[in-house]
């Protein structure tokens, strides 16, 4: 597609349920990033992929969070046993550049609300 | 570890006035520095970036930023703001490690 696509755009779930957030990057972009945006917290780094591998997972808040990328394209961020503090906008971005030096192209985000 | 600090959470300026948004970074090697803007209801967009060379970089929408290694700063400036510049601005640093962002500065414009 023309841009980074994220789905769902909005997700309301009950505490304790699992959720999956999907990111479809720009075709040909090798790098893919996940960030979390909460009020007053800016963009919190979660994880990034170069191809299908994740060199840095240090930003994942807990072992309830996981992410994968298949075929060097689509990525899924999974949150298990959601908690209210997981409520945020989850942003995905992709980049043509492999070395964390290039422009990031962001999706519109997935807004997660945990009741 | 790399870090980015944007000291000002909110800034208010009058339309037509000059603007400077502050950004300080910590990074062990040569930093790659970015400014992004997030307008209401819109996604993040790159304003400008610095990799090397001339320390004063020009971006879109009339913005510029100056890299000062001695101060570990990369402040964003605009000579005359427009009402459409009201948005949230994020400074970011990348390089060998991941790309991380500051907490943002929300810019308010007075008519």
Short mmCIF file of C-alpha atoms in Angstrom, two decimals:
data_model
loop_
_atom_site.label_atom_id
_atom_site.label_comp_id
_atom_site.label_asym_id
_atom_site.label_seq_id
_atom_site.Cartn_x
_atom_site.Cartn_y
_atom_site.Cartn_z
CA UNK A 1 0.00 0.00 0.00
CA UNK A 2 0.86 3.65 -0.13
CA UNK A 3 1.45 4.02 3.58
CA UNK A 4 1.76 2.12 6.84
CA UNK A 5 -1.50 0.44 7.69
CA UNK A 6 -2.52 -0.53 11.22
CA UNK A 7 -5.51 -2.49 12.41
CA UNK A 8 -7.71 -2.29 14.30
CA UNK A 9 -7.84 1.48 14.57
CA UNK A 10 -9.76 1.15 17.82
CA UNK A 11 -9.99 -1.75 20.21
CA UNK A 12 -11.93 -1.92 23.45
CA UNK A 13 -11.32 -4.99 25.55
CA UNK A 14 -11.90 -6.28 29.02
CA UNK A 15 -9.12 -6.64 31.53
CA UNK A 16 -7.51 -10.06 31.24
CA UNK A 17 -8.26 -10.60 27.57
CA UNK A 18 -5.58 -10.98 24.90
CA UNK A 19 -5.32 -8.55 21.98
CA UNK A 20 -3.47 -8.57 18.69
CA UNK A 21 -2.48 -5.42 16.85
CA UNK A 22 -1.41 -5.63 13.23
CA UNK A 23 0.98 -3.48 11.23
CA UNK A 24 1.42 -3.62 7.47
CA UNK A 25 4.50 -1.56 6.55
CA UNK A 26 5.31 0.20 3.32
CA UNK A 27 6.36 -2.33 0.72
CA UNK A 28 10.13 -2.77 0.62
CA UNK A 29 10.78 -1.20 4.02
CA UNK A 30 13.13 -3.49 5.92
CA UNK A 31 12.88 -1.84 9.33
CA UNK A 32 9.71 -1.84 11.42
CA UNK A 33 9.17 -0.19 14.80
CA UNK A 34 6.52 -0.34 17.49
CA UNK A 35 5.95 2.55 19.89
CA UNK A 36 3.37 3.23 22.57
CA UNK A 37 1.94 6.72 23.05
CA UNK A 38 0.28 7.57 26.33
CA UNK A 39 -0.78 10.98 27.56
CA UNK A 40 2.25 12.85 28.83
CA UNK A 41 4.64 9.99 28.05
CA UNK A 42 5.56 10.78 24.48
CA UNK A 43 6.50 7.88 22.24
CA UNK A 44 7.76 4.95 24.25
CA UNK A 45 9.93 2.53 22.26
CA UNK A 46 8.75 -1.05 22.41
CA UNK A 47 10.61 -3.10 19.78
CA UNK A 48 12.07 -2.90 16.31
CA UNK A 49 12.67 -5.40 13.54
CA UNK A 50 15.29 -5.59 10.85
CA UNK A 51 13.75 -8.02 8.42
CA UNK A 52 12.20 -10.73 10.57
CA UNK A 53 14.63 -10.45 13.46
CA UNK A 54 14.29 -8.18 16.47
CA UNK A 55 17.70 -6.86 17.53
CA UNK A 56 16.23 -4.88 20.40
CA UNK A 57 13.29 -6.01 22.49
CA UNK A 58 14.30 -3.96 25.50
CA UNK A 59 11.28 -1.70 25.38
CA UNK A 60 8.65 -4.37 25.86
CA UNK A 61 7.09 -3.50 29.25
CA UNK A 62 6.60 -7.07 30.49
CA UNK A 63 6.49 -10.67 29.34
CA UNK A 64 2.81 -10.15 28.51
CA UNK A 65 3.97 -8.27 25.42
CA UNK A 66 5.35 -10.02 22.37
CA UNK A 67 5.80 -9.21 18.71
CA UNK A 68 6.65 -11.03 15.57
CA UNK A 69 7.24 -10.22 11.95
CA UNK A 70 6.85 -12.68 9.15
CA UNK A 71 8.07 -12.59 5.58
CA UNK A 72 9.84 -9.32 6.26
CA UNK A 73 6.50 -7.61 6.05
CA UNK A 74 3.49 -7.74 8.37
CA UNK A 75 4.07 -7.51 12.10
CA UNK A 76 1.80 -8.41 14.98
CA UNK A 77 2.05 -7.03 18.51
CA UNK A 78 0.32 -9.27 21.03
CA UNK A 79 -0.64 -8.26 24.54
CA UNK A 80 -1.72 -11.10 26.79
CA UNK A 81 -3.89 -10.71 29.89
CA UNK A 82 -4.40 -7.01 29.25
CA UNK A 83 -4.32 -4.58 32.14
CA UNK A 84 -5.80 -1.10 32.40
CA UNK A 85 -2.33 0.44 32.23
CA UNK A 86 -1.96 -1.05 28.75
CA UNK A 87 -4.50 1.49 27.47
CA UNK A 88 -2.68 3.67 24.95
CA UNK A 89 -2.20 4.30 21.26
CA UNK A 90 0.15 1.78 19.70
CA UNK A 91 2.04 3.22 16.76
CA UNK A 92 3.86 1.31 14.08
CA UNK A 93 6.45 2.84 11.77
CA UNK A 94 8.57 1.51 8.96
CA UNK A 95 11.79 2.68 7.37
CA UNK A 96 13.65 1.93 4.19
CA UNK A 97 16.95 2.31 6.04
CA UNK A 98 18.38 -0.62 7.98
CA UNK A 99 20.53 1.27 10.44
CA UNK A 100 18.18 3.31 12.63
CA UNK A 101 19.17 6.42 10.73
CA UNK A 102 16.36 6.90 8.29
CA UNK A 103 13.01 8.58 8.20
CA UNK A 104 10.22 6.73 9.96
CA UNK A 105 6.84 6.54 8.25
CA UNK A 106 4.11 6.14 10.83
CA UNK A 107 0.71 4.53 10.69
CA UNK A 108 -2.36 6.13 12.21
CA UNK A 109 -2.09 3.92 15.29
CA UNK A 110 -4.27 1.44 17.14
CA UNK A 111 -6.04 2.93 20.13
CA UNK A 112 -6.41 0.30 22.85
CA UNK A 113 -8.81 0.78 25.74
CA UNK A 114 -8.80 -1.79 28.52
CA UNK A 115 -11.88 -1.66 30.74
CA UNK B 1 22.11 4.43 27.04
CA UNK B 2 20.67 6.91 24.63
CA UNK B 3 18.07 9.40 25.83
CA UNK B 4 16.22 12.47 24.66
CA UNK B 5 14.97 15.29 26.86
CA UNK B 6 12.49 17.93 25.84
CA UNK B 7 12.36 20.25 28.83
CA UNK B 8 9.19 22.09 27.86
CA UNK B 9 5.91 20.18 27.98
CA UNK B 10 3.87 23.14 26.72
CA UNK B 11 4.87 26.34 24.94
CA UNK B 12 2.57 29.18 23.95
CA UNK B 13 3.55 31.82 21.41
CA UNK B 14 1.66 34.48 19.51
CA UNK B 15 1.08 34.08 15.82
CA UNK B 16 3.91 35.75 13.94
CA UNK B 17 6.35 35.43 16.82
CA UNK B 18 9.54 33.40 16.68
CA UNK B 19 9.77 29.93 18.15
CA UNK B 20 12.46 27.76 19.69
CA UNK B 21 11.79 24.27 21.00
CA UNK B 22 14.54 22.69 23.05
CA UNK B 23 15.95 19.21 22.74
CA UNK B 24 18.88 17.66 24.57
CA UNK B 25 20.19 14.19 23.86
CA UNK B 26 22.56 11.64 25.27
CA UNK B 27 24.27 9.27 22.88
CA UNK B 28 27.67 7.61 22.92
CA UNK B 29 28.48 7.89 19.24
CA UNK B 30 27.62 10.27 16.45
CA UNK B 31 23.89 10.87 16.79
CA UNK B 32 21.34 10.91 14.05
CA UNK B 33 18.81 13.53 15.12
CA UNK B 34 15.25 14.12 14.01
CA UNK B 35 12.29 16.38 14.65
CA UNK B 36 8.77 15.08 14.00
CA UNK B 37 5.44 16.87 14.23
CA UNK B 38 2.08 15.40 15.18
CA UNK B 39 -0.80 17.65 14.20
CA UNK B 40 -4.24 17.11 15.77
CA UNK B 41 -5.85 14.03 14.32
CA UNK B 42 -2.89 13.31 12.07
CA UNK B 43 0.03 10.96 12.11
CA UNK B 44 3.63 11.86 12.80
CA UNK B 45 5.54 13.58 10.02
CA UNK B 46 9.27 14.20 9.69
CA UNK B 47 10.20 17.90 9.80
CA UNK B 48 13.96 17.57 9.42
CA UNK B 49 16.96 15.42 10.23
CA UNK B 50 20.67 15.81 10.95
CA UNK B 51 23.29 13.23 10.10
CA UNK B 52 26.51 15.09 9.47
CA UNK B 53 27.92 18.15 7.80
CA UNK B 54 26.38 21.59 8.19
CA UNK B 55 25.09 21.88 11.74
CA UNK B 56 22.17 24.08 10.69
CA UNK B 57 19.59 22.02 8.86
CA UNK B 58 16.52 23.20 7.02
CA UNK B 59 13.25 21.34 7.05
CA UNK B 60 9.74 21.56 5.76
CA UNK B 61 7.21 24.24 6.69
CA UNK B 62 9.94 26.83 7.32
CA UNK B 63 11.52 25.03 10.29
CA UNK B 64 15.23 24.75 10.98
CA UNK B 65 17.31 23.14 13.68
CA UNK B 66 20.86 23.60 14.88
CA UNK B 67 23.07 20.78 16.14
CA UNK B 68 25.43 21.82 18.93
CA UNK B 69 27.67 18.95 19.93
CA UNK B 70 29.20 20.84 22.87
CA UNK B 71 25.75 21.33 24.38
CA UNK B 72 24.27 17.99 23.23
CA UNK B 73 21.39 19.97 21.83
CA UNK B 74 19.31 20.01 18.68
CA UNK B 75 16.87 22.89 19.07
CA UNK B 76 14.09 23.53 16.58
CA UNK B 77 13.38 27.07 15.41
CA UNK B 78 11.00 29.00 13.22
CA UNK B 79 11.22 32.75 12.61
CA UNK B 80 7.47 33.36 12.46
CA UNK B 81 4.83 30.86 13.52
CA UNK B 82 1.46 30.37 11.89
CA UNK B 83 -1.73 29.18 13.55
CA UNK B 84 -1.38 25.92 11.62
CA UNK B 85 1.86 25.18 13.49
CA UNK B 86 -0.13 24.31 16.62
CA UNK B 87 0.79 20.68 17.20
CA UNK B 88 2.99 18.41 19.27
CA UNK B 89 6.66 18.26 18.39
CA UNK B 90 8.95 15.33 19.08
CA UNK B 91 12.73 15.20 19.03
CA UNK B 92 14.32 11.81 18.34
CA UNK B 93 17.79 10.26 18.28
CA UNK B 94 18.91 7.21 16.35
CA UNK B 95 22.06 5.52 15.13
CA UNK B 96 23.57 2.14 15.85
CA UNK B 97 20.94 1.59 18.49
CA UNK B 98 17.21 2.05 18.24
CA UNK B 99 15.40 5.33 17.48
CA UNK B 100 13.97 6.86 20.62
CA UNK B 101 11.81 9.91 21.12
CA UNK B 102 11.43 12.61 23.71
CA UNK B 103 8.17 13.15 25.53
CA UNK B 104 7.16 15.95 23.21
CA UNK B 105 6.40 19.66 23.41
CA UNK B 106 2.89 20.84 22.73
CA UNK B 107 2.83 24.17 20.92
CA UNK B 108 -0.11 26.52 21.38
CA UNK B 109 -0.57 29.56 19.15
CA UNK B 110 -2.30 32.74 20.33
CA UNK B 111 -4.16 34.70 17.64
#
